[in-house]
GROMACS .gro file of C-alpha atoms in nm:
model
  229
    1UNK     CA    1  -0.392  -1.398  -0.561
    2UNK     CA    2  -0.728  -1.416  -0.565
    3UNK     CA    3  -0.961  -1.189  -0.821
    4UNK     CA    4  -1.161  -0.996  -0.565
    5UNK     CA    5  -0.834  -0.870  -0.412
    6UNK     CA    6  -0.844  -0.682  -0.768
    7UNK     CA    7  -1.224  -0.618  -0.768
    8UNK     CA    8  -1.092  -0.457  -0.414
    9UNK     CA    9  -0.808  -0.232  -0.565
   10UNK     CA   10  -1.009  -0.171  -0.830
   11UNK     CA   11  -1.272   0.000  -0.592
   12UNK     CA   12  -1.011   0.177  -0.369
   13UNK     CA   13  -0.842   0.377  -0.621
   14UNK     CA   14  -1.065   0.518  -0.766
   15UNK     CA   15  -1.280   0.621  -0.477
   16UNK     CA   16  -0.919   0.750  -0.387
   17UNK     CA   17  -0.914   0.945  -0.701
   18UNK     CA   18  -1.254   1.112  -0.739
   19UNK     CA   19  -1.226   1.300  -0.454
   20UNK     CA   20  -0.885   1.402  -0.484
   21UNK     CA   21  -0.781   1.788  -0.426
   22UNK     CA   22  -0.906   1.968  -0.774
   23UNK     CA   23  -0.514   2.214  -0.671
   24UNK     CA   24  -0.342   1.925  -0.971
   25UNK     CA   25   0.006   2.128  -0.910
   26UNK     CA   26  -0.054   2.180  -0.490
   27UNK     CA   27  -0.107   1.731  -0.505
   28UNK     CA   28   0.226   1.685  -0.747
   29UNK     CA   29   0.429   1.885  -0.509
   30UNK     CA   30   0.327   1.781  -0.139
   31UNK     CA   31   0.306   1.442  -0.388
   32UNK     CA   32   0.711   1.428  -0.462
   33UNK     CA   33   0.752   1.562  -0.105
   34UNK     CA   34   0.651   1.290  -0.022
   35UNK     CA   35   0.900   1.028  -0.213
   36UNK     CA   36   1.120   0.970   0.032
   37UNK     CA   37   0.950   0.924   0.298
   38UNK     CA   38   0.806   0.640   0.110
   39UNK     CA   39   1.117   0.467  -0.062
   40UNK     CA   40   1.280   0.493   0.357
   41UNK     CA   41   0.967   0.414   0.444
   42UNK     CA   42   0.944   0.064   0.306
   43UNK     CA   43   1.264   0.062   0.229
   44UNK     CA   44   1.392  -0.007   0.636
   45UNK     CA   45   1.125  -0.155   0.745
   46UNK     CA   46   1.119  -0.468   0.491
   47UNK     CA   47   1.521  -0.384   0.583
   48UNK     CA   48   1.468  -0.510   0.926
   49UNK     CA   49   1.243  -0.791   0.913
   50UNK     CA   50   1.525  -0.951   0.671
   51UNK     CA   51   1.872  -0.863   0.866
   52UNK     CA   52   1.614  -0.943   1.240
   53UNK     CA   53   1.584  -1.252   1.024
   54UNK     CA   54   1.980  -1.371   0.928
   55UNK     CA   55   2.080  -1.220   1.337
   56UNK     CA   56   1.866  -1.500   1.411
   57UNK     CA   57   2.046  -1.781   1.212
   58UNK     CA   58   1.782  -1.734   0.903
   59UNK     CA   59   2.016  -1.766   0.580
   60UNK     CA   60   1.690  -1.720   0.358
   61UNK     CA   61   1.710  -1.308   0.375
   62UNK     CA   62   2.118  -1.302   0.296
   63UNK     CA   63   2.071  -1.574   0.036
   64UNK     CA   64   1.784  -1.359  -0.186
   65UNK     CA   65   1.953  -1.038  -0.151
   66UNK     CA   66   1.760  -0.902   0.158
   67UNK     CA   67   2.030  -0.795   0.303
   68UNK     CA   68   2.078  -0.430   0.153
   69UNK     CA   69   1.919  -0.119   0.216
   70UNK     CA   70   1.883  -0.028  -0.163
   71UNK     CA   71   1.550   0.077  -0.234
   72UNK     CA   72   1.542  -0.187  -0.565
   73UNK     CA   73   1.560  -0.482  -0.334
   74UNK     CA   74   1.254  -0.438  -0.143
   75UNK     CA   75   0.940  -0.215  -0.323
   76UNK     CA   76   0.671  -0.406  -0.466
   77UNK     CA   77   0.636  -0.191  -0.784
   78UNK     CA   78   0.257  -0.170  -0.786
   79UNK     CA   79   0.246  -0.135  -0.395
   80UNK     CA   80   0.493   0.200  -0.424
   81UNK     CA   81   0.250   0.316  -0.731
   82UNK     CA   82  -0.101   0.254  -0.452
   83UNK     CA   83   0.068   0.418  -0.190
   84UNK     CA   84   0.203   0.725  -0.415
   85UNK     CA   85  -0.180   0.771  -0.535
   86UNK     CA   86  -0.399   0.583  -0.326
   87UNK     CA   87  -0.225   0.671   0.058
   88UNK     CA   88  -0.148   0.331   0.052
   89UNK     CA   89   0.061   0.005  -0.040
   90UNK     CA   90   0.290  -0.233   0.034
   91UNK     CA   91   0.717  -0.369   0.010
   92UNK     CA   92   0.783  -0.685  -0.137
   93UNK     CA   93   0.753  -0.967   0.197
   94UNK     CA   94   1.046  -1.079   0.317
   95UNK     CA   95   1.041  -1.447   0.291
   96UNK     CA   96   1.145  -1.644   0.623
   97UNK     CA   97   1.210  -1.954   0.733
   98UNK     CA   98   1.202  -2.043   1.094
   99UNK     CA   99   1.352  -2.404   1.066
  100UNK     CA  100   1.658  -2.209   1.171
  101UNK     CA  101   1.527  -1.998   1.507
  102UNK     CA  102   1.632  -2.121   1.831
  103UNK     CA  103   1.306  -2.062   2.010
  104UNK     CA  104   1.051  -2.024   1.679
  105UNK     CA  105   0.796  -1.853   1.868
  106UNK     CA  106   1.024  -1.597   2.038
  107UNK     CA  107   1.171  -1.595   1.704
  108UNK     CA  108   0.904  -1.523   1.501
  109UNK     CA  109   0.808  -1.207   1.723
  110UNK     CA  110   1.139  -1.028   1.660
  111UNK     CA  111   1.076  -1.100   1.282
  112UNK     CA  112   0.712  -0.943   1.307
  113UNK     CA  113   0.807  -0.668   1.597
  114UNK     CA  114   1.153  -0.531   1.398
  115UNK     CA  115   0.983  -0.430   1.068
  116UNK     CA  116   0.782  -0.059   1.326
  117UNK     CA  117   1.093  -0.113   1.536
  118UNK     CA  118   1.289   0.078   1.260
  119UNK     CA  119   0.957   0.333   1.116
  120UNK     CA  120   0.993   0.434   1.498
  121UNK     CA  121   1.323   0.506   1.479
  122UNK     CA  122   1.356   0.642   1.198
  123UNK     CA  123   0.979   0.832   1.254
  124UNK     CA  124   1.220   0.926   1.613
  125UNK     CA  125   1.552   1.072   1.454
  126UNK     CA  126   1.349   1.264   1.131
  127UNK     CA  127   1.092   1.461   1.399
  128UNK     CA  128   1.464   1.560   1.563
  129UNK     CA  129   1.644   1.663   1.256
  130UNK     CA  130   1.254   1.915   1.144
  131UNK     CA  131   1.302   1.993   1.553
  132UNK     CA  132   1.625   2.127   1.429
  133UNK     CA  133   1.603   2.287   1.100
  134UNK     CA  134   1.259   2.446   1.279
  135UNK     CA  135   1.506   2.710   1.502
  136UNK     CA  136   1.673   2.794   1.175
  137UNK     CA  137   1.402   2.863   1.010
  138UNK     CA  138   1.208   3.127   0.880
  139UNK     CA  139   0.879   3.056   0.754
  140UNK     CA  140   0.866   3.438   0.719
  141UNK     CA  141   1.139   3.454   0.433
  142UNK     CA  142   0.920   3.244   0.207
  143UNK     CA  143   0.905   2.859   0.038
  144UNK     CA  144   1.292   2.904   0.035
  145UNK     CA  145   1.571   2.513  -0.059
  146UNK     CA  146   1.571   2.447   0.341
  147UNK     CA  147   1.144   2.518   0.340
  148UNK     CA  148   1.072   2.181   0.085
  149UNK     CA  149   1.312   1.993   0.311
  150UNK     CA  150   1.178   2.070   0.652
  151UNK     CA  151   0.856   1.954   0.481
  152UNK     CA  152   0.995   1.615   0.358
  153UNK     CA  153   1.135   1.572   0.634
  154UNK     CA  154   0.761   1.627   0.812
  155UNK     CA  155   0.697   1.320   0.574
  156UNK     CA  156   0.922   1.117   0.622
  157UNK     CA  157   0.838   1.147   1.018
  158UNK     CA  158   0.473   1.093   0.876
  159UNK     CA  159   0.479   0.848   0.624
  160UNK     CA  160   0.653   0.632   0.939
  161UNK     CA  161   0.417   0.654   1.209
  162UNK     CA  162   0.163   0.615   0.924
  163UNK     CA  163   0.355   0.294   0.818
  164UNK     CA  164   0.390   0.163   1.191
  165UNK     CA  165   0.063   0.167   1.318
  166UNK     CA  166  -0.048   0.037   0.991
  167UNK     CA  167   0.104  -0.244   1.040
  168UNK     CA  168   0.048  -0.317   1.405
  169UNK     CA  169  -0.334  -0.353   1.227
  170UNK     CA  170  -0.411  -0.725   1.327
  171UNK     CA  171  -0.444  -0.874   1.055
  172UNK     CA  172  -0.264  -1.089   0.819
  173UNK     CA  173  -0.027  -1.000   0.590
  174UNK     CA  174   0.030  -0.722   0.845
  175UNK     CA  175   0.240  -0.721   1.090
  176UNK     CA  176   0.056  -0.704   1.379
  177UNK     CA  177  -0.126  -1.023   1.347
  178UNK     CA  178   0.192  -1.234   1.340
  179UNK     CA  179   0.200  -1.079   1.634
  180UNK     CA  180  -0.078  -1.158   1.786
  181UNK     CA  181  -0.018  -1.489   1.702
  182UNK     CA  182   0.329  -1.525   1.829
  183UNK     CA  183   0.208  -1.390   2.200
  184UNK     CA  184  -0.104  -1.662   2.201
  185UNK     CA  185   0.011  -1.841   2.061
  186UNK     CA  186  -0.284  -1.899   1.752
  187UNK     CA  187  -0.144  -2.107   1.568
  188UNK     CA  188  -0.333  -2.364   1.764
  189UNK     CA  189  -0.661  -2.292   1.681
  190UNK     CA  190  -0.883  -2.485   1.389
  191UNK     CA  191  -1.005  -2.044   1.348
  192UNK     CA  192  -0.571  -1.994   1.185
  193UNK     CA  193  -0.567  -2.075   0.889
  194UNK     CA  194  -0.901  -1.976   0.721
  195UNK     CA  195  -0.778  -1.640   0.908
  196UNK     CA  196  -0.490  -1.598   0.755
  197UNK     CA  197  -0.537  -1.730   0.410
  198UNK     CA  198  -0.824  -1.487   0.364
  199UNK     CA  199  -0.601  -1.200   0.511
  200UNK     CA  200  -0.550  -0.952   0.197
  201UNK     CA  201  -0.935  -0.955   0.124
  202UNK     CA  202  -1.043  -0.890   0.449
  203UNK     CA  203  -0.749  -0.596   0.450
  204UNK     CA  204  -0.915  -0.431   0.158
  205UNK     CA  205  -1.196  -0.471   0.336
  206UNK     CA  206  -1.085  -0.291   0.617
  207UNK     CA  207  -0.954  -0.013   0.406
  208UNK     CA  208  -1.251   0.048   0.187
  209UNK     CA  209  -1.527   0.075   0.414
  210UNK     CA  210  -1.298   0.328   0.653
  211UNK     CA  211  -1.251   0.029   0.919
  212UNK     CA  212  -0.835   0.137   0.951
  213UNK     CA  213  -0.942   0.538   0.861
  214UNK     CA  214  -1.188   0.554   1.190
  215UNK     CA  215  -0.948   0.318   1.440
  216UNK     CA  216  -0.552   0.425   1.241
  217UNK     CA  217  -0.637   0.805   1.218
  218UNK     CA  218  -0.644   0.977   1.553
  219UNK     CA  219  -0.359   0.720   1.693
  220UNK     CA  220  -0.130   0.815   1.451
  221UNK     CA  221  -0.228   1.204   1.445
  222UNK     CA  222  -0.150   1.197   1.835
  223UNK     CA  223   0.168   1.052   1.726
  224UNK     CA  224   0.274   1.297   1.451
  225UNK     CA  225   0.165   1.614   1.791
  226UNK     CA  226   0.437   1.417   2.020
  227UNK     CA  227   0.788   1.380   1.819
  228UNK     CA  228   0.723   1.762   1.670
  229UNK     CA  229   0.584   1.904   1.990
   0.00000   0.00000   0.00000
């Protein structure tokens, strides 16, 4: 991987840590409550890609052990650490072989959109769970086990919405790039491969200069409010 990628990562994580909260105990509790959402979000997102490709005739995900809901099959340790510490991260990308697809553009589109679709469904399911818990929890009783369970489920909703919206950014290696590529058949253009090959650096630059936050935060906030109304 390009050394500049690691430079960008170092700069980003340093910036996030230096601007962290002064209440370390509260921050740690919040991180622990986020863990199930992170694990569920990444695992189901990557499994969604794997199952979609397999169902479309590609044996590669099965051969590589990706047809599983075991987090160990999908979580990249470094990506998990960055998501936990810095607020962004990644799973192990699912390898596919489009040669097995009957309709290459259509099937690659389905595989590309499968991960974010799964994140959307999970966010919707857990939003109903949060609403159900809110109906039986009395907030005047303090921070009971039921309170922490509700908070944990709330984070599952939020993190899956973040993963969904973030992955729809039309920048390689994110799903949004693959979706646009298939819709508009972008591979026929000469600029496609140069952009694709430098996608990770472009994405890191967008993150470091807060372009992603500026664009995505309002969208995630609106969806989060809509889901938990």
